[in-house]
Amino acid sequence: AQHLLASGSQGRALSLLEECAQHQLDNGLPKDAATTFELAEQASTSDADRFRSMTGRIAALRRAADWTELARVVEPAIELSAKSSMVWSRHSDLELLHIEVQWWTEAAPESSLDRALSCVNDETATASHRISAAMLSMIISANLARLRELTPILQTVEALPQTSVEDRINALSVTMIYHTEAGDLDVALASAEALISAERERGSVRGLTRALRFASYPLRCLGDYSTAMTLLRESLELAERHLLVGDAASASDSIVNMCLEQDDIPAAQRWVARAKKWSSLVRAKYARTSPSINDALIALAAGDYGAVESLIDADLDAHFRDPVIRQKMLNLSVLIRLFSHKAEISRLALACELLGDVLRRAATIGRLDYVVGSYAAGLVTLGHSKSAVEFVHSYLRDQRRDRSMPSRHLESLVAEGGLR
């Protein structure tokens, strides 16, 4: 291609570069494909050619989960599409990708949700765009614990026509997420099963890996860990086979999380190396945070408090500002147990206060037994055993939506409080 460019054959060089980049992408080399698409972009002599190469590069970077580089590429692509009027409209797939990049890089989490919601609520946008934006909004709302947003999103989607397979799949995702986080777990499971069937029929590998992973969440809340593990392993194997970096990282991390939920530390230790292999390839902050939390939880279970200190930032203000709800809760849970062990009472009191505030806002979202157990254990260390038992009792009676057996962390407190 370089020789063709030097000889003035830009058209032939561009065709060769695009063919090479697509070959790399099809054969599991997304980072190489992104580099080749970038060369093609530089060789382009028209806006149409340049835009085509940019969208190819975006697809490659997305498959490689290189969210940091995507943040630098997507805005110029939007500007070029607007300038050339090739695909531009006020709402587009590139707009949603830009919002998604904002979310995954944690550049502006609250802003990314507000932007996605504006797409959902804009009646001038197409129904397909609004449904796609609704799925993204559901994911971000659940992660930020902005639970008040969930019902309006679902209601909007239910009122919109679903004219394509993709519309139906995105609408099923919205329904599944809503009912997993705030509704009926039976409806969540039925939606998850329908989503998997739709993705198998459509034949989208990336869509199926995500559907299998999504379906594991209501199953975990229902206590069916065996089926959840089967689905997660299929999701991981598909993602690994097709080198879908972000999906492989998420599926393997979910497996570790589930092992920890079941207090199966040996299994978590077996899976954690595989999860780290994939998370190390993801260029986004969340991919570094989750493995550290998992390592800290495993170290706590082994009583290795020295390792815990090296894994978790003890800056409570930083965790207070963390917008991602489960991340925040788990970090504070680890610190509460660490401060309890070290008898750092003033820091323990502050950590309990912060976690208590978060739990009062988000205790209904499910899969929080470890967090609630940590909070209660911290209260006990502070001399507030009665408050700890009352909080756990209230959680089990009024807030816990999971149908799985309560974890041993909660069972012990319930037994001690005479609440059986």
CSV table of C-alpha atoms in Angstrom, one decimal:
chain,number,residue,atom,x,y,z
A,1,ALA,CA,0.0,0.0,0.0
A,2,GLN,CA,2.9,2.4,0.8
A,3,HIS,CA,4.4,1.7,-2.6
A,4,LEU,CA,1.0,2.3,-4.3
A,5,LEU,CA,0.7,5.6,-2.5
A,6,ALA,CA,4.2,6.6,-3.5
A,7,SER,CA,3.3,5.9,-7.1
A,8,GLY,CA,0.2,8.0,-7.0
A,9,SER,CA,-2.3,5.1,-7.0
A,10,GLN,CA,-4.3,6.3,-4.0
A,11,GLY,CA,-7.4,4.4,-5.1
A,12,ARG,CA,-5.6,1.0,-5.3
A,13,ALA,CA,-3.8,1.7,-2.0
A,14,LEU,CA,-7.0,2.5,-0.2
A,15,SER,CA,-8.8,-0.6,-1.5
A,16,LEU,CA,-5.8,-2.8,-0.4
A,17,LEU,CA,-5.7,-1.2,3.1
A,18,GLU,CA,-9.5,-1.6,3.6
A,19,GLU,CA,-9.4,-5.2,2.4
A,20,CYS,CA,-6.4,-5.9,4.8
A,21,ALA,CA,-8.2,-4.2,7.7
A,22,GLN,CA,-11.4,-6.1,7.2
A,23,HIS,CA,-9.4,-9.4,7.0
A,24,GLN,CA,-7.7,-8.6,10.3
A,25,LEU,CA,-11.0,-7.7,11.9
A,26,ASP,CA,-12.6,-10.9,10.6
A,27,ASN,CA,-9.7,-13.0,11.9
A,28,GLY,CA,-9.6,-11.7,15.5
A,29,LEU,CA,-7.0,-8.9,15.2
A,30,PRO,CA,-9.1,-5.9,16.1
A,31,LYS,CA,-6.2,-3.7,17.3
A,32,ASP,CA,-4.2,-4.4,14.0
A,33,ALA,CA,-7.4,-3.7,12.1
A,34,ALA,CA,-7.8,-0.3,13.8
A,35,THR,CA,-4.2,0.6,12.9
A,36,THR,CA,-4.8,-0.4,9.2
A,37,PHE,CA,-8.1,1.5,9.0
A,38,GLU,CA,-6.2,4.5,10.4
A,39,LEU,CA,-3.7,4.2,7.5
A,40,ALA,CA,-6.7,3.9,5.1
A,41,GLU,CA,-8.1,7.1,6.6
A,42,GLN,CA,-4.8,8.9,5.9
A,43,ALA,CA,-4.8,7.6,2.4
A,44,SER,CA,-8.3,8.8,1.7
A,45,THR,CA,-8.8,11.7,-0.7
A,46,SER,CA,-12.6,12.3,-0.2
A,47,ASP,CA,-14.8,12.8,2.8
A,48,ALA,CA,-16.8,9.7,1.8
A,49,ASP,CA,-13.7,7.5,1.8
A,50,ARG,CA,-12.4,9.0,5.0
A,51,PHE,CA,-15.7,8.5,6.7
A,52,ARG,CA,-15.9,4.8,5.6
A,53,SER,CA,-12.4,4.2,7.0
A,54,MET,CA,-13.2,6.0,10.2
A,55,THR,CA,-16.3,3.9,10.8
A,56,GLY,CA,-14.2,0.7,10.1
A,57,ARG,CA,-11.7,1.9,12.7
A,58,ILE,CA,-14.5,2.6,15.2
A,59,ALA,CA,-15.8,-1.0,14.7
A,60,ALA,CA,-12.4,-2.4,15.3
A,61,LEU,CA,-11.7,-0.3,18.4
A,62,ARG,CA,-15.1,-1.2,19.8
A,63,ARG,CA,-14.4,-4.9,19.4
A,64,ALA,CA,-11.0,-4.4,21.1
A,65,ALA,CA,-12.7,-2.5,24.0
A,66,ASP,CA,-10.3,0.3,23.5
A,67,TRP,CA,-12.7,2.9,24.9
A,68,THR,CA,-9.9,5.4,25.5
A,69,GLU,CA,-9.0,5.5,21.8
A,70,LEU,CA,-12.6,5.5,20.8
A,71,ALA,CA,-13.1,8.7,22.8
A,72,ARG,CA,-10.6,10.4,20.5
A,73,VAL,CA,-12.1,9.0,17.3
A,74,VAL,CA,-15.8,9.2,17.6
A,75,GLU,CA,-16.1,13.0,17.9
A,76,PRO,CA,-14.2,13.7,14.6
A,77,ALA,CA,-16.4,11.0,13.0
A,78,ILE,CA,-19.5,12.8,14.1
A,79,GLU,CA,-18.1,16.1,12.8
A,80,LEU,CA,-17.3,14.6,9.5
A,81,SER,CA,-20.7,13.0,9.1
A,82,ALA,CA,-22.3,16.4,9.8
A,83,LYS,CA,-20.0,18.2,7.5
A,84,SER,CA,-20.6,15.8,4.6
A,85,SER,CA,-24.3,15.2,5.3
A,86,MET,CA,-23.7,11.6,4.4
A,87,VAL,CA,-25.5,10.0,7.4
A,88,TRP,CA,-25.9,13.0,9.6
A,89,SER,CA,-29.1,13.7,11.5
A,90,ARG,CA,-29.5,15.2,15.0
A,91,HIS,CA,-29.8,11.6,16.3
A,92,SER,CA,-27.6,8.8,15.0
A,93,ASP,CA,-25.8,5.6,16.0
A,94,LEU,CA,-22.6,7.6,16.3
A,95,GLU,CA,-24.4,9.8,18.9
A,96,LEU,CA,-25.3,6.7,21.0
A,97,LEU,CA,-21.7,5.4,20.6
A,98,HIS,CA,-20.4,8.7,21.9
A,99,ILE,CA,-22.7,8.5,24.9
A,100,GLU,CA,-21.6,4.9,25.5
A,101,VAL,CA,-17.9,6.0,25.3
A,102,GLN,CA,-18.6,8.7,27.9
A,103,TRP,CA,-20.1,6.0,30.2
A,104,TRP,CA,-17.4,3.4,29.9
A,105,THR,CA,-14.5,5.8,30.3
A,106,GLU,CA,-16.4,7.4,33.3
A,107,ALA,CA,-15.6,10.8,31.7
A,108,ALA,CA,-19.1,12.1,32.6
A,109,PRO,CA,-21.4,9.3,33.9
A,110,GLU,CA,-24.3,11.5,35.0
A,111,SER,CA,-24.1,13.5,31.8
A,112,SER,CA,-24.0,10.3,29.7
A,113,LEU,CA,-27.3,9.2,31.2
A,114,ASP,CA,-28.9,12.6,30.7
A,115,ARG,CA,-27.9,12.6,27.1
A,116,ALA,CA,-29.2,9.1,26.6
A,117,LEU,CA,-32.5,10.0,28.2
A,118,SER,CA,-32.9,13.0,26.0
A,119,CYS,CA,-32.8,10.6,23.0
A,120,VAL,CA,-35.3,8.4,24.6
A,121,ASN,CA,-37.7,11.3,25.2
A,122,ASP,CA,-37.2,13.1,21.9
A,123,GLU,CA,-40.3,12.4,19.8
A,124,THR,CA,-38.6,13.7,16.6
A,125,ALA,CA,-36.1,10.8,16.8
A,126,THR,CA,-36.9,7.4,15.1
A,127,ALA,CA,-38.5,4.7,17.2
A,128,SER,CA,-35.4,2.5,16.6
A,129,HIS,CA,-33.1,5.2,17.9
A,130,ARG,CA,-35.2,5.8,21.0
A,131,ILE,CA,-35.4,2.1,21.8
A,132,SER,CA,-31.6,1.8,21.4
A,133,ALA,CA,-31.1,4.8,23.6
A,134,ALA,CA,-33.5,3.3,26.1
A,135,MET,CA,-31.4,0.1,26.5
A,136,LEU,CA,-28.3,2.3,27.1
A,137,SER,CA,-30.2,4.4,29.5
A,138,MET,CA,-31.4,1.3,31.5
A,139,ILE,CA,-27.8,0.0,31.8
A,140,ILE,CA,-26.5,3.4,33.0
A,141,SER,CA,-29.4,4.1,35.3
A,142,ALA,CA,-29.0,0.7,37.0
A,143,ASN,CA,-25.3,1.2,37.5
A,144,LEU,CA,-25.8,4.7,38.9
A,145,ALA,CA,-28.8,3.6,41.0
A,146,ARG,CA,-31.0,6.3,39.5
A,147,LEU,CA,-33.9,4.0,40.0
A,148,ARG,CA,-36.5,6.7,39.5
A,149,GLU,CA,-35.6,6.7,35.8
A,150,LEU,CA,-36.3,3.0,35.2
A,151,THR,CA,-40.1,3.0,35.0
A,152,PRO,CA,-40.5,6.0,32.6
A,153,ILE,CA,-37.9,4.3,30.3
A,154,LEU,CA,-39.8,1.1,30.2
A,155,GLN,CA,-43.1,2.8,29.6
A,156,THR,CA,-41.7,4.8,26.7
A,157,VAL,CA,-40.3,1.6,25.1
A,158,GLU,CA,-43.6,-0.3,25.5
A,159,ALA,CA,-45.4,2.5,23.7
A,160,LEU,CA,-43.1,2.6,20.7
A,161,PRO,CA,-43.5,0.4,17.6
A,162,GLN,CA,-40.9,-2.4,17.2
A,163,THR,CA,-40.4,-2.7,13.4
A,164,SER,CA,-37.2,-4.7,13.3
A,165,VAL,CA,-35.5,-7.6,15.0
A,166,GLU,CA,-33.0,-5.2,16.5
A,167,ASP,CA,-35.9,-3.1,18.0
A,168,ARG,CA,-37.4,-6.3,19.5
A,169,ILE,CA,-34.1,-7.4,21.0
A,170,ASN,CA,-33.3,-4.0,22.5
A,171,ALA,CA,-36.9,-3.8,23.9
A,172,LEU,CA,-36.4,-7.3,25.5
A,173,SER,CA,-33.2,-6.1,27.0
A,174,VAL,CA,-34.9,-3.0,28.5
A,175,THR,CA,-37.7,-5.2,30.0
A,176,MET,CA,-35.2,-7.7,31.4
A,177,ILE,CA,-33.0,-5.1,33.0
A,178,TYR,CA,-36.0,-3.2,34.5
A,179,HIS,CA,-37.5,-6.4,36.1
A,180,THR,CA,-34.1,-7.6,37.3
A,181,GLU,CA,-33.4,-4.3,39.1
A,182,ALA,CA,-36.9,-3.1,40.2
A,183,GLY,CA,-39.7,-5.4,39.0
A,184,ASP,CA,-40.8,-9.0,38.8
A,185,LEU,CA,-38.0,-11.5,38.7
A,186,ASP,CA,-40.1,-14.1,36.8
A,187,VAL,CA,-40.8,-11.5,34.1
A,188,ALA,CA,-37.1,-10.7,34.0
A,189,LEU,CA,-36.2,-14.4,33.5
A,190,ALA,CA,-38.8,-14.9,30.8
A,191,SER,CA,-37.5,-11.8,29.0
A,192,ALA,CA,-34.0,-13.1,29.3
A,193,GLU,CA,-34.9,-16.4,27.8
A,194,ALA,CA,-36.7,-14.7,24.9
A,195,LEU,CA,-33.7,-12.5,24.4
A,196,ILE,CA,-31.4,-15.5,24.1
A,197,SER,CA,-33.7,-17.2,21.6
A,198,ALA,CA,-33.9,-14.0,19.5
A,199,GLU,CA,-30.2,-13.6,19.4
A,200,ARG,CA,-29.6,-17.2,18.5
A,201,GLU,CA,-32.1,-16.8,15.7
A,202,ARG,CA,-30.5,-13.5,14.5
A,203,GLY,CA,-27.0,-15.1,14.5
A,204,SER,CA,-25.2,-12.1,16.1
A,205,VAL,CA,-22.2,-13.5,18.1
A,206,ARG,CA,-21.8,-10.3,20.1
A,207,GLY,CA,-25.5,-10.0,20.7
A,208,LEU,CA,-25.7,-13.6,22.0
A,209,THR,CA,-22.7,-13.2,24.3
A,210,ARG,CA,-24.4,-10.2,25.9
A,211,ALA,CA,-27.8,-11.9,26.1
A,212,LEU,CA,-26.3,-14.9,27.9
A,213,ARG,CA,-24.5,-12.6,30.3
A,214,PHE,CA,-27.6,-10.5,30.9
A,215,ALA,CA,-29.7,-13.6,31.6
A,216,SER,CA,-27.3,-14.7,34.4
A,217,TYR,CA,-28.4,-11.7,36.6
A,218,PRO,CA,-32.1,-12.7,37.2
A,219,LEU,CA,-31.0,-16.3,37.6
A,220,ARG,CA,-28.6,-15.3,40.4
A,221,CYS,CA,-31.3,-13.4,42.1
A,222,LEU,CA,-33.5,-16.5,41.9
A,223,GLY,CA,-30.8,-18.6,43.3
A,224,ASP,CA,-30.3,-20.8,40.2
A,225,TYR,CA,-26.5,-20.5,40.2
A,226,SER,CA,-26.0,-23.7,38.2
A,227,THR,CA,-27.9,-22.4,35.1
A,228,ALA,CA,-26.4,-18.9,35.5
A,229,MET,CA,-22.9,-20.5,35.4
A,230,THR,CA,-23.8,-22.5,32.3
A,231,LEU,CA,-24.9,-19.3,30.5
A,232,LEU,CA,-21.9,-17.3,31.7
A,233,ARG,CA,-19.4,-20.0,30.5
A,234,GLU,CA,-21.1,-20.1,27.1
A,235,SER,CA,-20.9,-16.3,26.9
A,236,LEU,CA,-17.2,-16.4,27.8
A,237,GLU,CA,-16.3,-19.1,25.4
A,238,LEU,CA,-18.1,-17.4,22.6
A,239,ALA,CA,-16.4,-14.1,23.4
A,240,GLU,CA,-13.0,-15.7,23.7
A,241,ARG,CA,-13.4,-17.6,20.4
A,242,HIS,CA,-14.3,-14.4,18.5
A,243,LEU,CA,-11.9,-12.2,20.5
A,244,LEU,CA,-14.6,-9.9,21.8
A,245,VAL,CA,-12.4,-8.4,24.4
A,246,GLY,CA,-14.9,-6.4,26.4
A,247,ASP,CA,-17.5,-9.2,26.4
A,248,ALA,CA,-14.9,-11.7,27.5
A,249,ALA,CA,-13.8,-9.4,30.3
A,250,SER,CA,-17.4,-8.9,31.5
A,251,ALA,CA,-18.4,-12.5,31.4
A,252,SER,CA,-15.3,-13.8,33.2
A,253,ASP,CA,-15.7,-11.0,35.8
A,254,SER,CA,-19.3,-12.0,36.3
A,255,ILE,CA,-18.2,-15.6,36.9
A,256,VAL,CA,-15.8,-14.5,39.6
A,257,ASN,CA,-18.5,-12.3,41.2
A,258,MET,CA,-20.9,-15.2,41.3
A,259,CYS,CA,-18.3,-17.5,42.9
A,260,LEU,CA,-17.8,-14.8,45.6
A,261,GLU,CA,-21.5,-14.4,46.1
A,262,GLN,CA,-21.7,-18.2,46.9
A,263,ASP,CA,-18.6,-17.9,49.3
A,264,ASP,CA,-16.8,-20.4,46.9
A,265,ILE,CA,-13.4,-18.8,47.3
A,266,PRO,CA,-11.4,-21.7,45.7
A,267,ALA,CA,-13.6,-21.4,42.5
A,268,ALA,CA,-13.1,-17.6,42.5
A,269,GLN,CA,-9.4,-18.1,42.7
A,270,ARG,CA,-9.5,-20.5,39.8
A,271,TRP,CA,-11.4,-18.0,37.6
A,272,VAL,CA,-9.7,-14.8,38.6
A,273,ALA,CA,-6.6,-15.2,36.4
A,274,ARG,CA,-8.7,-15.7,33.4
A,275,ALA,CA,-10.7,-12.6,34.2
A,276,LYS,CA,-7.6,-10.6,34.6
A,277,LYS,CA,-6.2,-11.7,31.3
A,278,TRP,CA,-9.2,-10.1,29.5
A,279,SER,CA,-9.6,-7.1,31.8
A,280,SER,CA,-6.0,-6.2,31.2
A,281,LEU,CA,-6.8,-5.7,27.5
A,282,VAL,CA,-9.7,-3.3,28.1
A,283,ARG,CA,-8.7,0.3,28.0
A,284,ALA,CA,-11.1,1.8,30.6
A,285,LYS,CA,-11.0,2.5,34.3
A,286,TYR,CA,-13.7,0.0,35.3
A,287,ALA,CA,-11.5,-2.9,33.9
A,288,ARG,CA,-8.8,-2.0,36.5
A,289,THR,CA,-11.2,-1.5,39.4
A,290,SER,CA,-13.2,-4.7,39.3
A,291,PRO,CA,-10.1,-7.1,39.4
A,292,SER,CA,-8.8,-5.1,42.4
A,293,ILE,CA,-12.0,-5.5,44.3
A,294,ASN,CA,-12.2,-9.2,43.5
A,295,ASP,CA,-8.6,-9.7,44.7
A,296,ALA,CA,-9.4,-7.8,47.9
A,297,LEU,CA,-12.5,-9.9,48.6
A,298,ILE,CA,-10.5,-13.1,48.1
A,299,ALA,CA,-7.7,-11.7,50.4
A,300,LEU,CA,-10.3,-10.8,53.0
A,301,ALA,CA,-11.7,-14.4,52.9
A,302,ALA,CA,-8.1,-15.7,53.5
A,303,GLY,CA,-7.5,-13.2,56.3
A,304,ASP,CA,-4.7,-11.5,54.4
A,305,TYR,CA,-5.3,-7.9,55.5
A,306,GLY,CA,-1.9,-6.8,54.3
A,307,ALA,CA,-2.9,-7.7,50.8
A,308,VAL,CA,-6.2,-6.0,51.2
A,309,GLU,CA,-4.5,-2.7,52.1
A,310,SER,CA,-2.4,-2.9,48.9
A,311,LEU,CA,-5.4,-3.5,46.7
A,312,ILE,CA,-8.0,-1.0,47.8
A,313,ASP,CA,-7.6,2.8,48.0
A,314,ALA,CA,-8.4,3.8,51.6
A,315,ASP,CA,-9.5,7.3,50.5
A,316,LEU,CA,-13.1,7.4,51.6
A,317,ASP,CA,-13.8,10.7,49.7
A,318,ALA,CA,-12.8,9.0,46.4
A,319,HIS,CA,-15.2,6.2,47.0
A,320,PHE,CA,-17.9,8.6,48.1
A,321,ARG,CA,-17.6,10.4,44.7
A,322,ASP,CA,-17.6,7.1,42.8
A,323,PRO,CA,-20.9,7.2,40.7
A,324,VAL,CA,-21.0,3.4,40.0
A,325,ILE,CA,-23.1,2.0,42.7
A,326,ARG,CA,-21.9,-1.6,43.1
A,327,GLN,CA,-18.3,-0.6,42.7
A,328,LYS,CA,-18.8,2.0,45.5
A,329,MET,CA,-20.6,-0.4,47.8
A,330,LEU,CA,-18.0,-3.2,47.4
A,331,ASN,CA,-15.1,-0.8,48.0
A,332,LEU,CA,-16.7,0.5,51.1
A,333,SER,CA,-17.6,-3.0,52.3
A,334,VAL,CA,-13.9,-4.0,52.0
A,335,LEU,CA,-12.8,-0.9,53.8
A,336,ILE,CA,-15.3,-1.5,56.6
A,337,ARG,CA,-13.9,-5.0,57.2
A,338,LEU,CA,-10.3,-3.7,57.0
A,339,PHE,CA,-11.0,-0.8,59.4
A,340,SER,CA,-12.8,-3.2,61.8
A,341,HIS,CA,-9.8,-5.5,61.8
A,342,LYS,CA,-7.4,-2.7,62.5
A,343,ALA,CA,-9.7,-1.1,65.1
A,344,GLU,CA,-9.6,2.3,63.2
A,345,ILE,CA,-12.9,3.4,64.8
A,346,SER,CA,-13.1,6.9,63.4
A,347,ARG,CA,-12.6,5.8,59.8
A,348,LEU,CA,-14.9,2.8,60.4
A,349,ALA,CA,-17.6,5.1,61.6
A,350,LEU,CA,-17.3,7.3,58.5
A,351,ALA,CA,-17.2,4.3,56.1
A,352,CYS,CA,-20.4,2.9,57.8
A,353,GLU,CA,-22.1,6.2,57.5
A,354,LEU,CA,-21.3,6.4,53.7
A,355,LEU,CA,-22.3,2.8,53.0
A,356,GLY,CA,-25.5,3.2,55.1
A,357,ASP,CA,-26.5,6.2,53.0
A,358,VAL,CA,-25.9,4.3,49.7
A,359,LEU,CA,-27.8,1.3,51.0
A,360,ARG,CA,-30.9,3.3,52.0
A,361,ARG,CA,-31.0,4.5,48.4
A,362,ALA,CA,-30.3,1.3,46.6
A,363,ALA,CA,-30.9,-1.7,48.8
A,364,THR,CA,-33.6,-3.1,46.5
A,365,ILE,CA,-31.4,-3.7,43.4
A,366,GLY,CA,-30.5,-7.2,44.4
A,367,ARG,CA,-27.3,-9.3,45.0
A,368,LEU,CA,-26.3,-7.1,47.9
A,369,ASP,CA,-26.0,-9.7,50.8
A,370,TYR,CA,-22.2,-9.2,51.1
A,371,VAL,CA,-22.6,-5.5,51.3
A,372,VAL,CA,-25.4,-5.6,53.8
A,373,GLY,CA,-23.4,-8.1,55.9
A,374,SER,CA,-20.4,-5.8,55.8
A,375,TYR,CA,-22.4,-2.8,56.9
A,376,ALA,CA,-24.0,-4.8,59.8
A,377,ALA,CA,-20.6,-6.1,60.8
A,378,GLY,CA,-19.2,-2.6,60.9
A,379,LEU,CA,-22.1,-1.5,63.2
A,380,VAL,CA,-21.5,-4.4,65.5
A,381,THR,CA,-17.8,-3.4,65.8
A,382,LEU,CA,-18.9,0.2,66.6
A,383,GLY,CA,-21.1,-1.2,69.4
A,384,HIS,CA,-24.4,-0.8,67.6
A,385,SER,CA,-25.4,-4.5,67.5
A,386,LYS,CA,-29.1,-3.8,68.0
A,387,SER,CA,-29.1,-1.4,65.0
A,388,ALA,CA,-27.2,-3.9,63.0
A,389,VAL,CA,-29.8,-6.7,63.6
A,390,GLU,CA,-32.7,-4.3,63.0
A,391,PHE,CA,-31.1,-3.1,59.7
A,392,VAL,CA,-30.6,-6.7,58.5
A,393,HIS,CA,-34.1,-7.7,59.6
A,394,SER,CA,-35.6,-4.7,57.7
A,395,TYR,CA,-33.5,-5.6,54.7
A,396,LEU,CA,-34.6,-9.2,54.6
A,397,ARG,CA,-38.3,-8.4,55.3
A,398,ASP,CA,-38.9,-5.3,53.1
A,399,GLN,CA,-36.1,-4.7,50.7
A,400,ARG,CA,-34.3,-7.9,49.6
A,401,ARG,CA,-35.8,-8.9,46.3
A,402,ASP,CA,-33.5,-12.0,45.8
A,403,ARG,CA,-35.2,-15.4,46.2
A,404,SER,CA,-31.9,-17.1,46.8
A,405,MET,CA,-31.0,-18.2,50.3
A,406,PRO,CA,-29.6,-15.3,52.3
A,407,SER,CA,-25.8,-15.5,52.6
A,408,ARG,CA,-24.0,-16.8,55.7
A,409,HIS,CA,-23.0,-13.2,56.5
A,410,LEU,CA,-26.7,-12.3,57.0
A,411,GLU,CA,-27.8,-15.7,58.4
A,412,SER,CA,-25.4,-15.4,61.3
A,413,LEU,CA,-26.7,-12.0,62.3
A,414,VAL,CA,-30.3,-13.1,61.9
A,415,ALA,CA,-29.6,-16.1,64.2
A,416,GLU,CA,-27.8,-13.9,66.8
A,417,GLY,CA,-30.7,-11.5,66.9
A,418,GLY,CA,-33.3,-14.3,67.4
A,419,LEU,CA,-35.0,-13.5,64.2
A,420,ARG,CA,-35.4,-17.0,62.7
